[in-house]
Coordinates of C-alpha atoms in Angstrom, one line a residue:
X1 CA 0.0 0.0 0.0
X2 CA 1.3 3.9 -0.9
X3 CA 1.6 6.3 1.3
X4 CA -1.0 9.0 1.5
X5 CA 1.5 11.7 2.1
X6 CA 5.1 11.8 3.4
X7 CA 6.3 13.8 6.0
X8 CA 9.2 16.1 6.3
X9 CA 11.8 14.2 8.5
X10 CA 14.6 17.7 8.5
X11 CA 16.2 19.5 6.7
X12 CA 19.8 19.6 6.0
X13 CA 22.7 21.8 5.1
X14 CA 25.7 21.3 3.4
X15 CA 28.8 22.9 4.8
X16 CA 32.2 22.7 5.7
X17 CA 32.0 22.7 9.3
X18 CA 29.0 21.0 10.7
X19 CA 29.4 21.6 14.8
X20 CA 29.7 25.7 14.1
X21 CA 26.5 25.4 11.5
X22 CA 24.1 23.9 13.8
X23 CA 25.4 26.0 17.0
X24 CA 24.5 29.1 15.2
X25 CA 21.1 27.6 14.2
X26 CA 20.5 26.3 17.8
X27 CA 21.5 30.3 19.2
X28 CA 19.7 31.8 16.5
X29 CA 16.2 29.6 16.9
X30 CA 16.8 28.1 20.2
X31 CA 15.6 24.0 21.0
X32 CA 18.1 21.5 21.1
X33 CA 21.4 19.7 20.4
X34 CA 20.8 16.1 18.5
X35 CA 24.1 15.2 18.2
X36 CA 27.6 16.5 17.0
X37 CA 30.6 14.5 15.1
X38 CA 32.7 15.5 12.7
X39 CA 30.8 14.8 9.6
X40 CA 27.1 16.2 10.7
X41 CA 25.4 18.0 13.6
X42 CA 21.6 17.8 14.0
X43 CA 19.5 20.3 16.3
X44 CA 15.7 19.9 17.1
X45 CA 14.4 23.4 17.2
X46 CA 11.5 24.8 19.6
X47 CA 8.8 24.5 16.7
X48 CA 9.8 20.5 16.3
X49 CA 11.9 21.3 13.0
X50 CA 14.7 19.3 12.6
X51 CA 18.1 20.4 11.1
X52 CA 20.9 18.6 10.1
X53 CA 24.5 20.5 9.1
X54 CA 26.3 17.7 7.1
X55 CA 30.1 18.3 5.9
X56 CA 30.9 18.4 2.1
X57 CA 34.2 18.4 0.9
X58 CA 35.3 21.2 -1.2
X59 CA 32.3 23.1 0.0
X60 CA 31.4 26.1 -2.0
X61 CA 29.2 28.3 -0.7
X62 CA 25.8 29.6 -2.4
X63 CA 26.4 33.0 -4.0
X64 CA 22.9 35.2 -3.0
X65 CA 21.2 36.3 -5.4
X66 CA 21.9 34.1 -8.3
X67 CA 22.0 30.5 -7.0
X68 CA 19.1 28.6 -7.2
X69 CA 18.4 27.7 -3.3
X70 CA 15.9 26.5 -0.4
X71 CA 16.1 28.9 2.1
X72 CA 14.2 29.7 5.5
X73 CA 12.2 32.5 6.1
X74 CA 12.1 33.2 9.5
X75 CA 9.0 35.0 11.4
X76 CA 11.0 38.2 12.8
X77 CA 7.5 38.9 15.6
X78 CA 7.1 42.6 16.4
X79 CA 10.3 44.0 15.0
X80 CA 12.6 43.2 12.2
X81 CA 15.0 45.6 12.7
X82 CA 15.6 43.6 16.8
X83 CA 15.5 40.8 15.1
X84 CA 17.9 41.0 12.3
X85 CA 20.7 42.6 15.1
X86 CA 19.8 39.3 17.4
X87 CA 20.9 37.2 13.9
X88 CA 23.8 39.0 13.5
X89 CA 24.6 38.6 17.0
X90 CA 24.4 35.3 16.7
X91 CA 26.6 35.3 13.8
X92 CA 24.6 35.9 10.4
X93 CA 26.0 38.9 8.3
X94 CA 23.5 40.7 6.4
X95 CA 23.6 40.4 2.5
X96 CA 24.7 43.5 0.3
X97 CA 21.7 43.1 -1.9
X98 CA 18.5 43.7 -0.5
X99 CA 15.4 42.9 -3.1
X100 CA 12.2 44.2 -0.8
X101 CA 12.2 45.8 2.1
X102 CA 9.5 43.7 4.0
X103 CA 12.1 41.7 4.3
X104 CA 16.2 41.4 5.1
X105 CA 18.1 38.6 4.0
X106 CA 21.0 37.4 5.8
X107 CA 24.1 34.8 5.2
X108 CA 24.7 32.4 8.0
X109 CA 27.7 30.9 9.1
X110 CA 28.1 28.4 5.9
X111 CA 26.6 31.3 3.6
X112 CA 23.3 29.9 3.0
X113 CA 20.6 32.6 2.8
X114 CA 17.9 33.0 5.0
X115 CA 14.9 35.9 5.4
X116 CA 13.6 37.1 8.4
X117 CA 10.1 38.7 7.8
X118 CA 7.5 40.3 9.6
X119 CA 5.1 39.5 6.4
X120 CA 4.1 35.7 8.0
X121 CA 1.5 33.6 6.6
X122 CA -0.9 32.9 9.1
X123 CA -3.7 30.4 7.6

């Protein structure tokens, strides 16, 4: 018998240093440490998503804005600019390019993208 649907077990990251990846994830959305070798790092975060930072070798990182990418938008609450500064705090750098101002983007550790937004979806 099929499946009716599949769910989404995590997500995961390529990168060259797996422990420093997920550390910033689990400062920048809280939850909790999985586990932590060498080759990957996992972190459960506080809304149950689960993400893995896996090592590549020779990673290259994704150049923002013309790389094809998943990325996470991020629910910034009441203010974006407090929360953008608490991301770079925790060690994401803001990208140069800047398409809409609902919205910053920012480069984590690894130089994936991600958005933080005040512009949430709510059903």
């Amino acid at each position: 018998m099929s499946p009716t649907h599949l769910d989404v077990a995590g997500t995961s990251l390529d990168c060259a240093e797996p422990a420093e990846l997920a550390r910033f994830y689990l400062a920048l959305l809280g939850g909790e440490l999985l586990w932590e070798n060498p080759e990957s790092s996992g972190i459960r975060t506080h809304a149950g998503m689960n993400i893995v930072a896996q090592k590549v070798a020779n990673y290259i990182a994704p150049v923002w804005p013309s790389t094809s990418i998943v990325h996470f938008d991020l629910n910034a609450g009441g203010s974006l600019v407090e929360s953008v500064a608490y991301a770079v705090e925790c060690g994401a750098t803001e990208a140069a390019e800047q398409p809409d101002p609902r919205w910053r983007v920012l480069l984590d550790p690894a130089g994936h993208p991600f958005c933080i937004t005040t512009e949430v979806y709510d059903g």
